[in-house]
Amino acid sequence: MCSQIFMDADTDPTVLSGAVYAPMGGAYRIGSEEHFIFEACEYMDSFLDFHPTIAILLGAELEHVDYFKDMEQITESFARFASLTGADGTTVVNLDDGDIMESARRALERGRTGRLVTFSAEGNPAADFTARHIRTEGGLPCFELVANGASWGEVYMAVPGKHQVINALAAAAAMDACGIPMEAILSGLAHYCGAGRRMEYKGTVNGARVYDDYGHHPTEVKATLEGAKALCCEAGDLICVFQPHTYSRTKTLFDQFVETFDEADRLLITDIMGAREVDPGDIKSEMLIAPIRARGVDAVLTPTFDDAEAYLRKHWQAGDVMISHGCGDIDLLNEQIALHGDSPRQD
């Protein structure tokens, strides 16, 4: 969103993103030296290798549990990231997230960030940027953007999910801090079309719409499914294919994963992708099936992509929506379906 706003403002930004963004033609953009937008990851504290002048802190939860042991470690890491902005810098922070606010306070108290700019999607009147009258029209979120007490007008998003309101407020606050005019901010938010593998539409197979999503943390997946339910499941079922990523995440966040898929009508779970980890032998995908079924979701184990494809071709119908979730190689499931005909890219 920040990149789209900068481009709409004709500022020629240089961008390093974590995903492909079609208007940039890829996951990066080489522009001028004046503005550099980058997406930083907290895993292994890698985001502490950068030196931002403006840091955006969206939210914090227990994640990357093979590195972070508890929320205190995460909170302190985010405080150190905010501190990198320096005494003349700005930290844009989610007022609705207590852990994030604690990180920002630490940076401010240590004199390592110059000022805090806050945003709230819950209408907190103390926030610098807030959203009023949040609603859904045509399955897409819209709201009134209020900046420093003044209404900037209505924002109509082109991407589904209420979590996009949080993203929009954060982007607006950061871009305002950069001196981008209101008109360009509103234009950029309206033009933002979504990044690759973020609820990315891939096409239609036998009347079922196919999407791919990078979400692998319970909160991410749940938010995407809620947005998908509102957007496109009026006539058919919402089918989710989930590839758990890493044994440590699946085990530590097991209870949260059980509660993640309530919006789905059918859930296919593949084998866990170990990635950098060795199988400890005490956590398996099949362990999720029974407790998820107990919540009323039709969950089945499809260990391989062949199993998942066979199930989909047998069960999906016109009007259904299928979303593949995970940060591993689950996106290859759509490629496999394409190779066997009925390409997801046909339309």
Coordinates of C-alpha atoms in Angstrom, one line a residue:
M1 CA 0.0 0.0 0.0
C2 CA 2.8 2.4 0.8
S3 CA 4.4 1.7 -2.5
Q4 CA 1.2 2.3 -4.4
I5 CA 0.7 5.6 -2.6
F6 CA 4.2 6.7 -3.4
M7 CA 3.7 5.8 -7.1
D8 CA 0.4 7.6 -7.2
A9 CA 2.2 10.6 -5.8
D10 CA 4.8 10.4 -8.6
T11 CA 7.6 10.2 -6.1
D12 CA 9.5 7.5 -8.0
P13 CA 10.2 5.2 -4.9
T14 CA 12.7 2.4 -4.6
V15 CA 10.9 -0.6 -3.2
L16 CA 12.0 -4.0 -1.7
S17 CA 8.9 -6.0 -1.0
G18 CA 8.3 -9.5 0.4
A19 CA 5.9 -10.4 -2.5
V20 CA 5.3 -9.7 -6.1
Y21 CA 3.2 -6.6 -6.7
A22 CA 1.8 -6.4 -10.3
P23 CA 1.9 -2.6 -10.7
M24 CA 5.7 -2.8 -9.9
G25 CA 6.2 -5.7 -12.3
G26 CA 7.8 -7.8 -9.5
A27 CA 8.9 -7.8 -5.8
Y28 CA 11.1 -4.8 -6.2
R29 CA 11.2 -1.4 -7.9
I30 CA 14.3 0.6 -8.7
G31 CA 13.6 4.3 -8.5
S32 CA 15.2 7.4 -7.0
E33 CA 17.4 7.5 -3.9
E34 CA 15.1 9.8 -2.0
H35 CA 12.5 7.3 -0.9
F36 CA 13.2 3.6 -0.1
I37 CA 10.3 1.4 1.1
F38 CA 11.2 -2.0 2.4
E39 CA 9.4 -4.9 4.1
A40 CA 11.4 -6.2 7.1
C41 CA 11.0 -9.6 8.8
E42 CA 11.5 -10.1 12.5
Y43 CA 12.7 -13.7 12.2
M44 CA 16.2 -14.2 13.7
D45 CA 16.0 -10.4 14.4
S46 CA 17.0 -9.8 10.8
F47 CA 15.0 -6.5 10.7
L48 CA 17.6 -5.1 13.1
D49 CA 20.1 -4.9 10.2
F50 CA 18.2 -2.0 8.7
H51 CA 18.2 1.7 9.6
P52 CA 14.7 3.1 8.9
T53 CA 13.8 6.7 9.4
I54 CA 10.1 5.6 9.7
A55 CA 9.2 2.3 11.2
I56 CA 5.7 0.8 10.9
L57 CA 4.7 -1.6 13.7
L58 CA 1.5 -3.4 12.6
G59 CA 1.1 -5.9 15.4
A60 CA 2.9 -8.6 17.3
E61 CA 2.0 -12.2 18.3
L62 CA 4.0 -15.3 19.3
E63 CA 5.5 -16.4 16.0
H64 CA 8.8 -18.0 14.7
V65 CA 8.8 -20.0 17.9
D66 CA 12.0 -21.8 16.9
Y67 CA 13.7 -18.5 17.6
F68 CA 11.4 -16.4 19.8
K69 CA 10.7 -18.0 23.2
D70 CA 8.0 -15.7 24.5
M71 CA 6.3 -12.4 24.0
E72 CA 8.8 -10.5 26.1
Q73 CA 11.6 -11.4 23.6
I74 CA 9.4 -10.3 20.7
T75 CA 8.3 -7.0 22.4
E76 CA 12.0 -6.1 23.1
S77 CA 13.0 -7.0 19.5
F78 CA 10.3 -4.6 18.1
A79 CA 11.4 -2.0 20.6
R80 CA 15.0 -2.3 19.2
F81 CA 13.6 -2.0 15.7
A82 CA 11.7 1.2 16.5
S83 CA 14.9 2.5 18.2
L84 CA 16.7 2.3 14.8
T85 CA 14.8 5.3 13.6
G86 CA 16.8 7.6 15.9
A87 CA 15.9 10.8 17.7
D88 CA 14.8 12.4 14.5
G89 CA 12.8 9.4 13.3
T90 CA 9.1 8.4 13.5
T91 CA 7.4 5.2 14.7
V92 CA 4.0 4.5 13.3
V93 CA 2.2 2.2 15.8
N94 CA -1.0 0.3 16.2
L95 CA -2.7 1.7 19.2
D96 CA -5.0 -1.3 19.5
D97 CA -2.1 -3.7 20.1
G98 CA -0.8 -3.6 23.6
D99 CA 2.5 -5.4 22.9
I100 CA 3.3 -3.1 20.0
M101 CA 2.5 -0.1 22.1
E102 CA 4.9 -1.3 24.8
S103 CA 7.6 -1.7 22.2
A104 CA 7.1 1.8 21.0
R105 CA 7.0 3.2 24.5
R106 CA 10.4 1.6 25.2
A107 CA 11.9 3.2 22.1
L108 CA 10.5 6.5 23.0
E109 CA 11.6 6.4 26.7
R110 CA 15.1 5.5 25.6
G111 CA 15.2 8.5 23.4
R112 CA 15.8 6.3 20.4
T113 CA 12.8 7.4 18.3
G114 CA 11.6 11.0 17.9
R115 CA 7.9 10.6 17.9
L116 CA 5.0 8.2 17.7
V117 CA 2.2 8.4 15.2
T118 CA -0.7 6.1 16.2
F119 CA -3.6 4.5 14.3
S120 CA -6.6 2.6 15.5
A121 CA -9.1 0.5 13.5
E122 CA -11.2 0.2 16.7
G123 CA -12.1 3.9 16.8
N124 CA -9.8 4.8 19.7
P125 CA -10.2 8.7 19.9
A126 CA -6.6 9.0 21.1
A127 CA -5.2 7.8 17.8
D128 CA -3.9 10.1 15.2
F129 CA -5.5 8.1 12.4
T130 CA -8.8 6.2 12.8
A131 CA -11.5 4.5 10.8
R132 CA -15.1 5.3 11.3
H133 CA -18.2 3.5 9.9
I134 CA -16.3 0.4 8.9
R135 CA -18.5 -1.8 6.8
T136 CA -18.5 -4.2 3.8
E137 CA -19.9 -3.4 0.4
G138 CA -19.8 -6.1 -2.3
G139 CA -17.6 -8.2 0.0
L140 CA -14.9 -5.5 0.2
P141 CA -14.2 -3.2 3.2
C142 CA -14.8 0.5 3.2
F143 CA -14.6 3.2 5.9
E144 CA -14.3 6.8 6.7
L145 CA -10.6 7.8 7.2
V146 CA -10.1 10.3 10.0
A147 CA -6.7 12.0 10.3
N148 CA -5.9 14.1 13.4
G149 CA -9.6 14.7 14.0
A150 CA -10.5 15.7 10.4
S151 CA -12.4 13.5 8.0
W152 CA -10.5 12.7 4.8
G153 CA -13.5 11.0 3.2
E154 CA -14.5 7.5 2.3
V155 CA -12.0 4.8 1.4
Y156 CA -13.2 1.9 -0.7
M157 CA -10.8 -1.0 -0.7
A158 CA -10.2 -3.3 -3.7
V159 CA -9.0 -6.2 -1.5
P160 CA -11.0 -8.3 0.9
G161 CA -10.7 -8.6 4.7
K162 CA -11.2 -6.3 7.6
H163 CA -7.5 -6.6 8.4
Q164 CA -6.9 -4.5 5.3
V165 CA -8.4 -1.5 7.2
I166 CA -5.5 -1.9 9.7
N167 CA -3.0 -1.9 6.8
A168 CA -4.7 1.1 5.2
L169 CA -4.5 3.2 8.4
A170 CA -0.9 2.3 8.9
A171 CA 0.0 3.2 5.4
A172 CA -1.9 6.5 5.5
A173 CA -0.2 7.4 8.8
A174 CA 3.3 6.6 7.5
M175 CA 2.7 8.4 4.1
D176 CA 1.4 11.5 5.9
A177 CA 4.6 11.5 8.0
C178 CA 6.5 11.4 4.7
G179 CA 4.7 14.5 3.5
I180 CA 2.6 12.7 0.9
P181 CA -0.6 14.8 0.2
M182 CA -4.0 13.5 1.2
E183 CA -5.2 13.1 -2.3
A184 CA -2.4 10.7 -3.3
I185 CA -2.9 8.7 -0.1
L186 CA -6.6 8.2 -0.8
S187 CA -5.8 7.4 -4.4
G188 CA -3.2 4.8 -3.5
L189 CA -5.4 3.1 -1.0
A190 CA -8.2 2.8 -3.6
H191 CA -5.8 1.5 -6.3
Y192 CA -4.0 -1.1 -4.1
C193 CA -4.8 -4.4 -5.8
G194 CA -3.1 -6.9 -3.5
A195 CA 0.2 -8.6 -3.6
G196 CA 1.2 -12.0 -5.0
R197 CA 0.2 -15.0 -2.8
R198 CA -2.0 -12.7 -0.6
M199 CA -5.4 -14.1 -1.4
E200 CA -4.3 -14.0 -5.1
Y201 CA -6.9 -15.1 -7.6
K202 CA -5.5 -17.7 -9.9
G203 CA -8.6 -18.5 -12.1
T204 CA -11.6 -20.8 -12.3
V205 CA -11.6 -24.6 -12.6
N206 CA -15.0 -26.3 -13.3
G207 CA -16.8 -23.3 -12.0
A208 CA -14.8 -23.2 -8.7
R209 CA -12.7 -20.1 -8.1
V210 CA -9.1 -20.8 -7.1
Y211 CA -7.0 -18.5 -4.8
D212 CA -3.5 -18.8 -3.4
D213 CA -2.5 -17.3 0.0
Y214 CA 0.8 -17.1 1.9
G215 CA -0.8 -17.1 5.3
H216 CA 0.7 -19.6 7.7
H217 CA 0.0 -18.2 11.2
P218 CA -3.4 -18.8 12.7
T219 CA -4.3 -15.1 12.8
E220 CA -3.3 -14.6 9.1
V221 CA -5.3 -17.6 7.9
K222 CA -8.4 -16.8 10.0
A223 CA -8.4 -13.2 8.7
T224 CA -8.1 -14.3 5.1
L225 CA -10.9 -16.9 5.4
E226 CA -13.2 -14.3 7.0
G227 CA -12.6 -11.9 4.1
A228 CA -13.1 -14.7 1.6
K229 CA -16.4 -15.7 3.2
A230 CA -17.7 -12.2 2.9
L231 CA -16.4 -11.7 -0.6
C232 CA -17.2 -14.8 -2.6
C233 CA -19.0 -17.6 -0.9
E234 CA -22.7 -16.7 -1.5
A235 CA -23.4 -19.7 -3.8
G236 CA -21.0 -22.4 -2.9
D237 CA -18.6 -23.8 -0.3
L238 CA -15.4 -22.3 1.0
I239 CA -12.7 -25.0 0.7
C240 CA -9.3 -24.5 2.3
V241 CA -6.2 -26.5 1.6
F242 CA -3.7 -25.9 4.4
Q243 CA 0.0 -26.9 4.4
P244 CA 1.4 -26.5 8.0
H245 CA 4.8 -24.9 8.0
T246 CA 7.5 -26.1 10.5
Y247 CA 6.9 -28.6 13.3
S248 CA 7.6 -26.0 16.0
R249 CA 4.9 -23.6 14.8
T250 CA 2.3 -26.4 14.4
K251 CA 3.0 -27.8 17.9
T252 CA 3.3 -24.5 19.8
L253 CA 0.2 -22.9 18.1
F254 CA -1.8 -26.1 17.9
D255 CA -4.8 -24.9 19.9
Q256 CA -4.9 -21.7 17.8
F257 CA -4.8 -23.7 14.5
V258 CA -7.7 -25.8 15.8
E259 CA -9.8 -22.6 16.0
T260 CA -8.6 -21.0 12.8
F261 CA -10.8 -22.7 10.1
D262 CA -14.3 -22.2 11.5
E263 CA -15.3 -20.2 8.3
A264 CA -14.3 -23.0 6.0
D265 CA -16.9 -25.6 4.9
R266 CA -14.2 -28.1 3.9
L267 CA -10.6 -28.3 5.0
L268 CA -7.8 -30.3 3.5
I269 CA -4.6 -30.6 5.5
T270 CA -1.4 -31.8 3.9
D271 CA 1.7 -33.1 5.6
I272 CA 3.7 -30.6 7.6
M273 CA 6.5 -28.9 5.6
G274 CA 9.5 -29.1 7.9
A275 CA 11.5 -26.5 6.1
R276 CA 14.6 -25.9 8.2
E277 CA 13.5 -28.3 10.9
V278 CA 13.9 -32.1 11.5
D279 CA 10.8 -34.0 12.3
P280 CA 10.7 -34.5 16.1
G281 CA 8.1 -37.3 15.8
D282 CA 5.7 -35.8 18.3
I283 CA 3.5 -33.6 16.0
K284 CA 1.6 -34.7 12.8
S285 CA -1.0 -33.0 10.6
E286 CA -3.5 -35.7 11.3
M287 CA -3.6 -34.6 15.0
L288 CA -5.5 -31.5 13.9
I289 CA -8.3 -33.4 12.2
A290 CA -10.4 -34.6 15.1
P291 CA -10.5 -31.4 17.1
I292 CA -11.3 -29.3 14.0
R293 CA -14.1 -31.7 13.0
A294 CA -15.4 -31.3 16.6
R295 CA -15.9 -27.6 15.7
G296 CA -18.2 -28.5 12.8
V297 CA -15.6 -28.2 9.9
D298 CA -15.4 -31.1 7.4
A299 CA -11.7 -31.7 7.8
V300 CA -9.8 -34.4 6.0
L301 CA -6.1 -35.4 5.8
T302 CA -4.6 -35.2 2.2
P303 CA -0.9 -35.9 2.9
T304 CA 0.3 -35.1 -0.6
F305 CA -0.6 -32.7 -3.4
D306 CA -1.8 -35.7 -5.4
D307 CA -4.2 -36.6 -2.6
A308 CA -5.4 -33.0 -2.4
E309 CA -6.0 -32.7 -6.2
A310 CA -7.9 -35.9 -6.3
Y311 CA -10.2 -34.8 -3.5
L312 CA -10.8 -31.4 -5.0
R313 CA -11.6 -32.8 -8.4
K314 CA -14.1 -35.2 -6.8
H315 CA -15.8 -32.7 -4.6
W316 CA -15.6 -29.2 -5.8
Q317 CA -18.6 -27.7 -7.7
A318 CA -19.5 -24.6 -9.6
G319 CA -19.7 -21.6 -7.2
D320 CA -17.2 -23.0 -4.7
V321 CA -14.1 -21.1 -3.7
M322 CA -10.8 -22.9 -2.9
I323 CA -7.9 -21.2 -1.1
S324 CA -4.5 -22.9 -0.7
H325 CA -2.7 -21.6 2.5
G326 CA 0.9 -21.8 3.5
C327 CA 4.3 -20.3 3.1
G328 CA 5.9 -23.5 1.8
D329 CA 5.4 -24.9 -1.7
I330 CA 1.6 -25.3 -1.5
D331 CA 1.3 -22.8 -4.4
L332 CA 2.6 -25.7 -6.5
L333 CA -0.8 -27.4 -6.0
N334 CA -2.3 -24.9 -8.4
E335 CA 0.5 -25.5 -10.9
Q336 CA -0.1 -29.3 -10.6
I337 CA -3.8 -28.8 -11.3
A338 CA -2.9 -26.6 -14.3
L339 CA -0.6 -29.4 -15.7
H340 CA -3.4 -31.9 -15.6
G341 CA -5.9 -29.6 -17.5
D342 CA -8.5 -27.1 -16.4
S343 CA -5.8 -24.6 -15.8
P344 CA -6.5 -22.2 -12.9
R345 CA -5.4 -19.4 -15.2
Q346 CA -8.0 -20.1 -17.9
D347 CA -9.8 -16.8 -17.2

